[in-house]
mmCIF file of C-alpha atoms in Angstrom:
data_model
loop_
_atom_site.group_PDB
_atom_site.id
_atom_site.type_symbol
_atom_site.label_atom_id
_atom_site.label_comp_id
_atom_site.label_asym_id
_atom_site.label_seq_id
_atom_site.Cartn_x
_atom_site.Cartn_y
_atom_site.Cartn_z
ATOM 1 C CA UNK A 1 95.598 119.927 32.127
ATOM 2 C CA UNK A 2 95.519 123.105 30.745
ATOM 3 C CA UNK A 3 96.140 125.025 34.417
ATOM 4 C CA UNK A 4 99.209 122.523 35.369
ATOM 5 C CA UNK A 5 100.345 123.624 31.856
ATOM 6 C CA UNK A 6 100.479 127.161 32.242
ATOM 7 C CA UNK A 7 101.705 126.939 35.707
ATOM 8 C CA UNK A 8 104.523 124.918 34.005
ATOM 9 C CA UNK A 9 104.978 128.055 31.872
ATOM 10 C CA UNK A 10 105.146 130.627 34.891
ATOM 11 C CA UNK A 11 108.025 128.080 36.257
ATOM 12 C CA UNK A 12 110.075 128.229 33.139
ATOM 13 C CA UNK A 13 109.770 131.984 32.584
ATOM 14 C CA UNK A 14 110.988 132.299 35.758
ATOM 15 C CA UNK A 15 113.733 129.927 35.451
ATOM 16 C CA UNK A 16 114.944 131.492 31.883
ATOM 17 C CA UNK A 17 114.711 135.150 34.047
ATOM 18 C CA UNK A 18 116.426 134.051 36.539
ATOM 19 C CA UNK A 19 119.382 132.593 34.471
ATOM 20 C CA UNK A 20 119.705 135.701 32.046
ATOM 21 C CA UNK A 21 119.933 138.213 35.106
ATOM 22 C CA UNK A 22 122.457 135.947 36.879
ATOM 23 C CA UNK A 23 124.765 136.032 33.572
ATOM 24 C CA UNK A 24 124.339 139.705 33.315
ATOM 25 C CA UNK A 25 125.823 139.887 37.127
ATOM 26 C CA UNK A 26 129.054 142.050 36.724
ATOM 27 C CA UNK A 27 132.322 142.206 38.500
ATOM 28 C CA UNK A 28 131.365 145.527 40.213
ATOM 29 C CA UNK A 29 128.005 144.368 40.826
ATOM 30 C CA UNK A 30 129.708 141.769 43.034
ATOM 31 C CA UNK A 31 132.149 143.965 44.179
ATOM 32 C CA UNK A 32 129.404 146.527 45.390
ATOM 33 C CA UNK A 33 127.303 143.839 47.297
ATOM 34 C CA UNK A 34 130.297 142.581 48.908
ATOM 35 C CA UNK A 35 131.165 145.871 50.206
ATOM 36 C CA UNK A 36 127.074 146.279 51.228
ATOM 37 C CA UNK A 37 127.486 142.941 53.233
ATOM 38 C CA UNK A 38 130.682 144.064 54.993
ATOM 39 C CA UNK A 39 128.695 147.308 55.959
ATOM 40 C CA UNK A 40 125.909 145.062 57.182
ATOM 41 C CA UNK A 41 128.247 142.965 59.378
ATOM 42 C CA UNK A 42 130.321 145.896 60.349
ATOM 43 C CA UNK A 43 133.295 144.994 58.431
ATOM 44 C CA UNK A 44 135.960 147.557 57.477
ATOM 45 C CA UNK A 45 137.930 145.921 54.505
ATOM 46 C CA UNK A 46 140.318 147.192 51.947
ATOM 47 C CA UNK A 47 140.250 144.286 49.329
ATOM 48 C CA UNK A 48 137.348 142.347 48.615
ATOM 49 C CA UNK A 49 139.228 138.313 48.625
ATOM 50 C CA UNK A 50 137.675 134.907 47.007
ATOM 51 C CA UNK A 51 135.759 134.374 49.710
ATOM 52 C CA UNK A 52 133.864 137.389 49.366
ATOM 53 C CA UNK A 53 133.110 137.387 46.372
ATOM 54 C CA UNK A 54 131.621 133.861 46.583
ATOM 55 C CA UNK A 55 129.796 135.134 49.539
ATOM 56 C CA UNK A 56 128.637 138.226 47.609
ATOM 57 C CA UNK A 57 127.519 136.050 44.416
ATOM 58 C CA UNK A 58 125.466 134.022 46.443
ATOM 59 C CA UNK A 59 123.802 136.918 48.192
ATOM 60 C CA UNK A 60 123.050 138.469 44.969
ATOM 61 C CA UNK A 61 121.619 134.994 43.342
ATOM 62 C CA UNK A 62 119.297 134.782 45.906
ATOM 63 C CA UNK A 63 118.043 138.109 45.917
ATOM 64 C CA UNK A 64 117.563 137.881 42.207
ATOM 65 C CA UNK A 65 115.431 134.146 42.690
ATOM 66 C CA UNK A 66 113.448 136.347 45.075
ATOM 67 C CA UNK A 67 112.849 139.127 43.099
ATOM 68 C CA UNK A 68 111.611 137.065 40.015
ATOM 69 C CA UNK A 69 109.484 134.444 42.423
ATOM 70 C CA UNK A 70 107.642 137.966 43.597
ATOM 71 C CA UNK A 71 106.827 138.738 40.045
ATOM 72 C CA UNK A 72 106.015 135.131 39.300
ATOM 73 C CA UNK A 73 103.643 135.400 42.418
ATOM 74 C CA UNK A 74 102.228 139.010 41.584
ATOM 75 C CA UNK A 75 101.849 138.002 37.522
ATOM 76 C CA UNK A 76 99.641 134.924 38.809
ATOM 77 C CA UNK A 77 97.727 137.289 40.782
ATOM 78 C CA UNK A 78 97.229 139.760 38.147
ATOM 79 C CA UNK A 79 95.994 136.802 35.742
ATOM 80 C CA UNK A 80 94.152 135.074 37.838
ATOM 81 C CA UNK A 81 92.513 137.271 40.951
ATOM 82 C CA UNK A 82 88.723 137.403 39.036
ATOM 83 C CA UNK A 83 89.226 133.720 38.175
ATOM 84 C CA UNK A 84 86.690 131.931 41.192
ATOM 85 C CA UNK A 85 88.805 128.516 40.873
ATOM 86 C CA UNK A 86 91.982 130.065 42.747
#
């Protein structure tokens, strides 16, 4: 009980990280990864549309799940590596 409990926990910290960093997402912060996917794709724009900045959003929400499953994984490492059971 007690480890489905605190693996319950890691879940929700990473949910509540997850959601804080995705409201502090900025205009230019889309703006910028939009113009690092056009880069990427070979794109040479002048205004970033709708459509790119839905594309860039998305982009940027899944690097950020990424990022804070990594430190999920890497926390439970950290806690648990001298623990025989894992």
């Amino acid at each position: 009980m007690l480890k489905l409990f605190s693996l319950n926990a890691f879940a929700c910290e990473t949910r509540r990280a997850v959601a804080e960093r995705i409201e502090a997402l900025t205009d230019s912060d889309i703006k910028n990864e939009a113009k690092r996917l056009w880069a990427r794709n070979g794109t040479n724009k002048q205004r970033v549309s709708k459509m790119d900045r839905e594309l860039a959003k998305a982009s940027l929400i899944s690097k950020i799940r990424t990022e804070e499953n990594q430190k999920k994984d890497l926390d439970f490492l950290e806690r648990y590596s001298s623990n025989a059971n894992y």
